[in-house]
Short mmCIF file of C-alpha atoms in Angstrom, two decimals:
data_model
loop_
_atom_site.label_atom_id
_atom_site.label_comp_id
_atom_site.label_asym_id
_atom_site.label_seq_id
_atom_site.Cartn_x
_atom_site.Cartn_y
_atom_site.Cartn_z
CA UNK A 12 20.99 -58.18 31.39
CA UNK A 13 20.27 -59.97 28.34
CA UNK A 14 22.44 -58.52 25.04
CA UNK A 15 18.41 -57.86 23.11
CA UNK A 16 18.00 -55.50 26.22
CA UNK A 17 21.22 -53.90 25.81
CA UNK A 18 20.44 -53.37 21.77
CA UNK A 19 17.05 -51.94 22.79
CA UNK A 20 18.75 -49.45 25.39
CA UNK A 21 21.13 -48.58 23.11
CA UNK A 22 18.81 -47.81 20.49
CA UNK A 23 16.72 -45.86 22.88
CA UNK A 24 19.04 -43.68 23.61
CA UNK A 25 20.35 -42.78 19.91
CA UNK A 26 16.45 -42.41 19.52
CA UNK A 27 16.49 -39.44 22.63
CA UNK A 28 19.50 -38.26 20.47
CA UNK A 29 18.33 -37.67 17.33
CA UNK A 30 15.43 -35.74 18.68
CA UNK A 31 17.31 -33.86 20.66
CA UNK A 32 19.33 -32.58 17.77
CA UNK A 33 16.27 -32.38 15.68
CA UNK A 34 14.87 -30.03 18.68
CA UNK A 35 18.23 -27.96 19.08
CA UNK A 36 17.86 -27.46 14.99
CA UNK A 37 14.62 -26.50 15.18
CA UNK A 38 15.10 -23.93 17.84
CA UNK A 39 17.83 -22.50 15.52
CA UNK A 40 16.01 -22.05 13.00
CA UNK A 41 13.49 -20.41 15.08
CA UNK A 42 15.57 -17.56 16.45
CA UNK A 43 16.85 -16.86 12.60
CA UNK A 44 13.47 -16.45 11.85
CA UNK A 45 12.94 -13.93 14.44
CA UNK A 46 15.74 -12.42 14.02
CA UNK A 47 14.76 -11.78 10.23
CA UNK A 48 11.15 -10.91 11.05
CA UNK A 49 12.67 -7.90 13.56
CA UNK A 50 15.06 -6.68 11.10
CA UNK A 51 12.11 -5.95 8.32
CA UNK A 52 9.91 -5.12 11.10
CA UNK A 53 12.64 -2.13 12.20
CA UNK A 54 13.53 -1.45 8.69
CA UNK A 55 9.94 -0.91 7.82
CA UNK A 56 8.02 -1.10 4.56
CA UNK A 57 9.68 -1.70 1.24
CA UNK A 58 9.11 1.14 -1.05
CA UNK A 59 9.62 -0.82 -4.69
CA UNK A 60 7.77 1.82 -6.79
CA UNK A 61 7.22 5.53 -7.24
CA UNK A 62 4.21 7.84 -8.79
CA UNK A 63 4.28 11.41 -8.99
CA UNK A 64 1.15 13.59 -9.44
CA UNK A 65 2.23 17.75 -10.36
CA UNK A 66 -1.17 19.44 -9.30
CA UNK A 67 -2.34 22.68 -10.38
CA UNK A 68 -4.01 23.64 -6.41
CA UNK A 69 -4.00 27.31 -6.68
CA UNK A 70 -4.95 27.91 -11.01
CA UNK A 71 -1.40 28.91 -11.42
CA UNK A 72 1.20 27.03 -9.78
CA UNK A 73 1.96 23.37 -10.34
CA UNK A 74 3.49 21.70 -7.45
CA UNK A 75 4.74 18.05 -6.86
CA UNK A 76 3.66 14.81 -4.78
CA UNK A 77 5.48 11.88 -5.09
CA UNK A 78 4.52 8.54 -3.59
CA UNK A 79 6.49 5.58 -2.79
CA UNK A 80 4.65 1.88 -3.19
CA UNK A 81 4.48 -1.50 -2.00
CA UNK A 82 4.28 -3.76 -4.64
CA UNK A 83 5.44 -6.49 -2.16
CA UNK A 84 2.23 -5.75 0.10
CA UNK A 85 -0.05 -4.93 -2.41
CA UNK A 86 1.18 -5.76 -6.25
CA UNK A 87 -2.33 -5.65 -7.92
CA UNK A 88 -3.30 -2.46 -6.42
CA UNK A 89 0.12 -0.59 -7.22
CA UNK A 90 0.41 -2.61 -10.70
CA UNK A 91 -3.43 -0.75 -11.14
CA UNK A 92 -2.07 2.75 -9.92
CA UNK A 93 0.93 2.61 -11.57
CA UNK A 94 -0.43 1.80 -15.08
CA UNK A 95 -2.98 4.67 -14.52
CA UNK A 96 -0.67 6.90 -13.94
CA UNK A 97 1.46 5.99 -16.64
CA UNK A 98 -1.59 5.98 -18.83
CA UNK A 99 -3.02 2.29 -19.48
CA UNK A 100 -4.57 2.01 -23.29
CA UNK A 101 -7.49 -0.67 -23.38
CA UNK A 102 -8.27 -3.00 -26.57
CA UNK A 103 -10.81 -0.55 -27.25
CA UNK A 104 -8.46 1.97 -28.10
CA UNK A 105 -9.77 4.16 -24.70
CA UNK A 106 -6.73 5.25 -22.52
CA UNK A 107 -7.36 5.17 -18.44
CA UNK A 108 -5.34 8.27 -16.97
CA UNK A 109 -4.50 10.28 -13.85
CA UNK A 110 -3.51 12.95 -15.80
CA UNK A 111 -6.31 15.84 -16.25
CA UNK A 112 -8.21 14.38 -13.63
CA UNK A 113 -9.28 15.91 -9.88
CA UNK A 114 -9.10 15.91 -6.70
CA UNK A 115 -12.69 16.00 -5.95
CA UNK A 116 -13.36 15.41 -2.35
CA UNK A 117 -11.53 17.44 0.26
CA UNK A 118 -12.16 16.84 4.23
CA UNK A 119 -9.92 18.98 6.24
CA UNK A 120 -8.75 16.81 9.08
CA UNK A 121 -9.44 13.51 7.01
CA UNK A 122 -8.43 12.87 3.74
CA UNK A 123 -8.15 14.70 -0.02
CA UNK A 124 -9.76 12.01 -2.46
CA UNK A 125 -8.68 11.80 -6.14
CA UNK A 126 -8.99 9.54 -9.10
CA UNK A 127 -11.99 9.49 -11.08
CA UNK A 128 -11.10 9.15 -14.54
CA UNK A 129 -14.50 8.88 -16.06
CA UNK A 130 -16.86 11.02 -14.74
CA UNK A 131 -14.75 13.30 -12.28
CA UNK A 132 -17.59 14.03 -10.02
CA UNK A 133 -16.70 11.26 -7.42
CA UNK A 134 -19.26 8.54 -9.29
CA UNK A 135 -16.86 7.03 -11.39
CA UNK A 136 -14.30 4.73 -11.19
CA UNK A 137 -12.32 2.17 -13.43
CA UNK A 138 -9.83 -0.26 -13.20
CA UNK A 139 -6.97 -1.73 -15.75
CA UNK A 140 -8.64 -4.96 -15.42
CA UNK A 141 -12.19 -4.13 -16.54
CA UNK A 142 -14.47 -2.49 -14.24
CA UNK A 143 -14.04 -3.01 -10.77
CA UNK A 144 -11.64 -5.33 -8.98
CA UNK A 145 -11.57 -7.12 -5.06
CA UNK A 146 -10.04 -5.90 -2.00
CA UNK A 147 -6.52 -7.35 -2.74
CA UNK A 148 -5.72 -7.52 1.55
CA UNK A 149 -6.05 -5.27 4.23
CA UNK A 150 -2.30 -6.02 5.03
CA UNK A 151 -0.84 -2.42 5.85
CA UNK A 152 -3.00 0.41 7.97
CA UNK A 153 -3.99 3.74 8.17
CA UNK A 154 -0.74 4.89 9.95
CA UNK A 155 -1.47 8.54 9.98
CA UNK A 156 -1.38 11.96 8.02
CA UNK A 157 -0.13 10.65 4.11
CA UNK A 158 -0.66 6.99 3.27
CA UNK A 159 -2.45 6.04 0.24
CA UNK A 160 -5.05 4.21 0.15
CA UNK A 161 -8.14 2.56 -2.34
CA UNK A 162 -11.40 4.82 -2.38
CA UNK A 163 -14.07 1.97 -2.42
CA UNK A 164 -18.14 2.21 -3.12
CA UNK A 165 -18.07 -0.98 -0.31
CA UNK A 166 -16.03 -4.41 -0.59
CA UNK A 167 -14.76 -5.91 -3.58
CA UNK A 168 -15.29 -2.23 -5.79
CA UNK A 169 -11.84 -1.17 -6.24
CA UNK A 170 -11.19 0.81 -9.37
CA UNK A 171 -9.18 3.85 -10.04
CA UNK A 172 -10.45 6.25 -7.13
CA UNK A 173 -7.90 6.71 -4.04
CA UNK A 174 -7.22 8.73 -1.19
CA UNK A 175 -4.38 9.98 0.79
CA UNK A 176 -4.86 10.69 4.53
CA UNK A 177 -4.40 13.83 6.42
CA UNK A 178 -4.51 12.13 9.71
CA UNK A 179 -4.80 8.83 11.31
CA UNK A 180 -7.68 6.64 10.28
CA UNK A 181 -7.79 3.34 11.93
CA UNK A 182 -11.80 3.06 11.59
CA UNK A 183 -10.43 2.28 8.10
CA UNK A 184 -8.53 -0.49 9.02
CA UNK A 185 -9.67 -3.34 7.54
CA UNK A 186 -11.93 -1.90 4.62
CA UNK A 187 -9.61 -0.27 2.61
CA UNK A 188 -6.60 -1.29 0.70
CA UNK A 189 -3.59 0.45 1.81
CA UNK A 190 -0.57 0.27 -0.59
CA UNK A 191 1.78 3.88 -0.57
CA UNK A 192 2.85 6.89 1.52
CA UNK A 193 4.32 10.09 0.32
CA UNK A 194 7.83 10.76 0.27
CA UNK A 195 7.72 14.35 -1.28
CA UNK A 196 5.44 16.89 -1.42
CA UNK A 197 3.02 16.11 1.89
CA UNK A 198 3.00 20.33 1.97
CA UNK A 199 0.84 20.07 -1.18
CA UNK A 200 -1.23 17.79 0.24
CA UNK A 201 -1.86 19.80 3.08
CA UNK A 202 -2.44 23.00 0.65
CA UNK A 203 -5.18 20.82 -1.13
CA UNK A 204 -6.56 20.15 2.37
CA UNK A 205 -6.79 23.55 3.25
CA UNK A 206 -8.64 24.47 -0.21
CA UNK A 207 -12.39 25.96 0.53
CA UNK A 208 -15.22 23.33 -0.06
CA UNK A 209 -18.91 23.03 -1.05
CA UNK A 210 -21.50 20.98 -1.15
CA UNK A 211 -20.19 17.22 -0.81
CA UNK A 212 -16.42 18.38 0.11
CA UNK A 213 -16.21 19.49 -3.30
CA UNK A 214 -13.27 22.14 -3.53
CA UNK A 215 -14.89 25.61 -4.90
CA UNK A 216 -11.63 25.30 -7.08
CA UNK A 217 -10.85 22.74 -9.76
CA UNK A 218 -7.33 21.31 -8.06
CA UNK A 219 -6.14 19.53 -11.28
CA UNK A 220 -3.78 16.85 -11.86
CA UNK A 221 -1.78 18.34 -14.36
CA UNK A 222 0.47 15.52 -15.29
CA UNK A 223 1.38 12.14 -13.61
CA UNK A 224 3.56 9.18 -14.39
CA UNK A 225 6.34 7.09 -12.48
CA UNK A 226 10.14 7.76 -11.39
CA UNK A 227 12.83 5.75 -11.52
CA UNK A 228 14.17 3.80 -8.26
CA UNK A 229 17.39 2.17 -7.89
CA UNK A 230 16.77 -0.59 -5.83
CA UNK A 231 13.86 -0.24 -2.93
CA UNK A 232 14.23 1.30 0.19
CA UNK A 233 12.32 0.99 3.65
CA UNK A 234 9.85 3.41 5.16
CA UNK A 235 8.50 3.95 8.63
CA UNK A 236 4.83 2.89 9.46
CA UNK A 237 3.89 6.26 10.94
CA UNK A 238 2.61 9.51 9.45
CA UNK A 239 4.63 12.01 7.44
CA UNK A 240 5.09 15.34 8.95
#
């Protein structure tokens, strides 16, 4: 054997080497990956921000709903929800506002539908960013009863309108943008399902959004991807 063929075995077999290592590394980093991707999956989503809506249901009380959001998911959709319920004041001087608007499409066993700030009869709609604005993902699903999600007109027509579930709706997977889920006050929700309707789900009763804004949160905190009780 010849010392070039040696040199060449030799280097052959550092070659096998090195990918083998490169292999073994890879495969590490692999499993931490996994093991990452479990441990959010387990923990659930991150709640980062929270709105709360005090509705007037019955003409006399006002009762509470808060929602938790997930501006990691979805941050155009909760920076647009979040700045309406806040109150967001355009260059034109106009304010866009939750506050004093309705709920103003009710289907028992479906959804309670809220949000239009300009017309309040379910034909308007308005975004922070001028008009209407696109489906930002349809990353998160209709889990089941109280997830919030964007009321749309058909793709791409997002704009202040939202809804928050009663039930599951996966034939809404896919078409809507989901981006919150109540933490408090799914009792109200229920209260404003229950509330008689008309003609196009339209509750007999005005069930007013008395006042609305954001809470503070500490640091953000997982949620399960199931319906609220």
């Amino acid at each position: 054997q010849s010392t070039w063929d040696i040199f060449r075995i030799n280097n052959l077999t550092l070659y096998f080497k090195y990918i083998l290592i490169i292999m073994n590394l890879l495969i590490a980093v692999s499993l931490v990956v996994l093991v990452y991707v479990n441990a959010v999956y387990s923990a659930g989503l991150m709640v980062t921000d929270k709105v709360y809506f005090d509705v007037n249901v019955d003409g006399k009380s006002v009762e509470r709903i808060v929602i938790g959001l997930f501006a990691n998911d979805a941050p155009k959709t909760v920076k647009n929800f979040k700045s309406l319920a806040d109150g967001f004041k355009l260059e034109s001087g106009k304010t866009l506002m939750y506050r004093n608007s309705k709920f103003h499409r009710v289907i028992k066993g479906f959804m309670i539908q809220g949000g239009d700030i300009t017309t309040g009869d379910g034909y308007g709609s308005e975004s922070i960013y001028g008009g209407k604005f696109k489906d930002e993902n349809f990353a998160l699903n209709h889990y089941g009863a109280g997830w919030l999600s964007m009321a749309n007109a058909g793709p791409d027509t997002n704009g202040s309108q939202f809804f928050i579930t009663t039930v599951a709706t996966p034939w809404l997977n896919g078409k809507h943008t989901v981006f919150g889920k109540v933490l408090e006050g799914m009792d109200v929700v229920r209260k404003i399902e229950n509330q008689p309707t008309g003609d196009k789900d339209k509750p007999k009763r005005d069930i007013l959004i008395k006042e609305a804004g954001t809470l503070p949160i500490d640091k953000p905190f997982a949620v399960k991807s199931e319906g609220v009780a």
